[in-house]
Amino acid sequence: MTDGWDGRQPGGYPAPAAGPAPGNPTQGLPGTGGGGTTWPGNPSQGLPGTGGGGTTWPGSPSQGPQGAGGGTSSPWWSDALADPWRDPYAPAAVVVPAAPVDPASEPEPVSDPDVPSRPVLRQVVLISLITALLAGSLGSALTYAFLRGGTAVPRLGAESGQAPALAQRKPESLAGVAEKVLPSVVTIRMASLGGISEGSGFVVSSDGHIVTNDHVVSGGSGKATVIFNDGSSAPATVVGQDPESDIAVIKASRTGLTPVEFGDSDGLAVGDPVLAIGSPLSLANTVTAGIVSALDRTMQAGEPGGPTRYYAAIQTDAAVNHGNSGGPLVDGGGRVVGVNSTIKSLVADGQEAGNIGLAFAIPINQAKRVTQDIIGTGKARRTVIGAQVGGTGVTSGGVRLNAVEPSGPAAAAGLKAGDVVLRLDGHPLTEPADLVALVRKYAPGSVVAVEYRRGSTRQNASVTLAADAK
């Protein structure tokens, strides 16, 4: 063992590079552990080992070199591995300071061209919108499935390669007929002292003539408003009216209109399909369908204090209500065969009637003849037989003639007062109104067969009807 200055450990460690300077305090040599030796009269810390202890020379308050436990490095020791007292088998942590780096010499950072660029705002917004839509769709589907109890809804109905025949709306179908006639049907509003009355009508000439019921325009100021199928309107004036046949003609101040096509009411048969078109209860362009329920249903109608109207009507079960009056009744070909006029109902007097499947229309053959008279002369001719009837029908059937005009059609055919007319052109008679209504159905000059009874004898006669002198 040496004095520590130039001694060598058995392992061949070299001596320290320089010894302590004379007269200066020296730090103790490190040991292998935390213990050390303190010389007398010196409070200095011993040389640290792995725990920080060590030996201090006499009169030197200095700290020994730092071991693994920490302390200020001593300039006397440049290499810890050359410590002559160090246990060669003890671990040691040698910290080598890094060389200083000049910031100016650092290389310029280079970006990698393969790294994808940051998404721009447009891409971010687009992705957000798509995500929101997908989330909303998924939420809606889940909500629907939850409300439906989670059960998937099966496909309803069978696929069809072609529309059914009825859906193709051929001209002879009900839809085809309605499409053809609707442009010629109008709504009529007439102002009067009692307010505004409303009914229906149909165009019969391109220059604006329109047919309607007399009771639609009666009591008015003579000025009306016509509302067409397309919603446009035009003022109109009354051309003429015939209260007893319940037919009136007005003319709208518009040309280029589409007139209806007339049919033949005498060619109808019970069971034929018909359409009623008009504005019931102010519901314009309403179309209802039905059949011809009966023919030559004699009607006697009129308001209290007003004229009595007679006509042999076409009965139909097509729905007709207030406001349908004056509108057309058309056959399966879209031809007008009647003018909707009145209905039967079960309500009491003073109550508003409604449809119960009993509607009546004036035959178009009669309405057309009256219309031509009104447009041509301003008034209509009435067809008469030249006899007077009254009271009630005969118990055994038929209508008794109370009087016969000497120069009238009945007298010319040999009929006399007191004769009981049983049939007129094959139609049985039970009430006086039956004879009047059936006679009005025919045009003046028509020849009708009359079956009558005089006493107990049945006889037949041919009567040529005439127009009245009014």
PDB file of C-alpha atoms in Angstrom, residues 263-269 272 295-296 312 314 336-337 363-366 369 425 427 441-443 446:
ATOM      1  CA  GLY A 263    -126.941  14.085 -77.700  1.00  0.00           C
ATOM      2  CA  ASP A 264    -130.397  12.631 -78.294  1.00  0.00           C
ATOM      3  CA  SER A 265    -132.457  12.336 -75.130  1.00  0.00           C
ATOM      4  CA  ASP A 266    -135.067  10.270 -76.987  1.00  0.00           C
ATOM      5  CA  GLY A 267    -132.420   7.586 -77.589  1.00  0.00           C
ATOM      6  CA  LEU A 268    -131.688   6.999 -73.905  1.00  0.00           C
ATOM      7  CA  ALA A 269    -132.491   3.731 -72.169  1.00  0.00           C
ATOM      8  CA  ASP A 272    -127.345   3.937 -69.508  1.00  0.00           C
ATOM      9  CA  LEU A 295    -137.375   8.169 -68.346  1.00  0.00           C
ATOM     10  CA  ASP A 296    -140.297  10.548 -68.813  1.00  0.00           C
ATOM     11  CA  ALA A 312    -140.947  14.845 -68.485  1.00  0.00           C
ATOM     12  CA  ILE A 314    -134.712  12.019 -66.973  1.00  0.00           C
ATOM     13  CA  VAL A 336    -125.255  16.387 -73.289  1.00  0.00           C
ATOM     14  CA  VAL A 337    -128.570  14.581 -72.873  1.00  0.00           C
ATOM     15  CA  PRO A 363    -134.362  16.278 -71.684  1.00  0.00           C
ATOM     16  CA  ILE A 364    -131.884  18.021 -73.965  1.00  0.00           C
ATOM     17  CA  ASN A 365    -134.174  17.741 -76.987  1.00  0.00           C
ATOM     18  CA  GLN A 366    -136.681  19.953 -75.200  1.00  0.00           C
ATOM     19  CA  ARG A 369    -135.556  23.659 -78.795  1.00  0.00           C
ATOM     20  CA  ASP A 425    -147.605   8.117 -77.313  1.00  0.00           C
ATOM     21  CA  HIS A 427    -147.009   6.646 -71.856  1.00  0.00           C
ATOM     22  CA  LYS A 441    -141.676  17.294 -74.300  1.00  0.00           C
ATOM     23  CA  TYR A 442    -142.556  17.378 -77.990  1.00  0.00           C
ATOM     24  CA  ALA A 443    -141.939  20.142 -80.457  1.00  0.00           C
ATOM     25  CA  SER A 446    -145.191  16.646 -83.703  1.00  0.00           C
TER      26      SER A 446
END
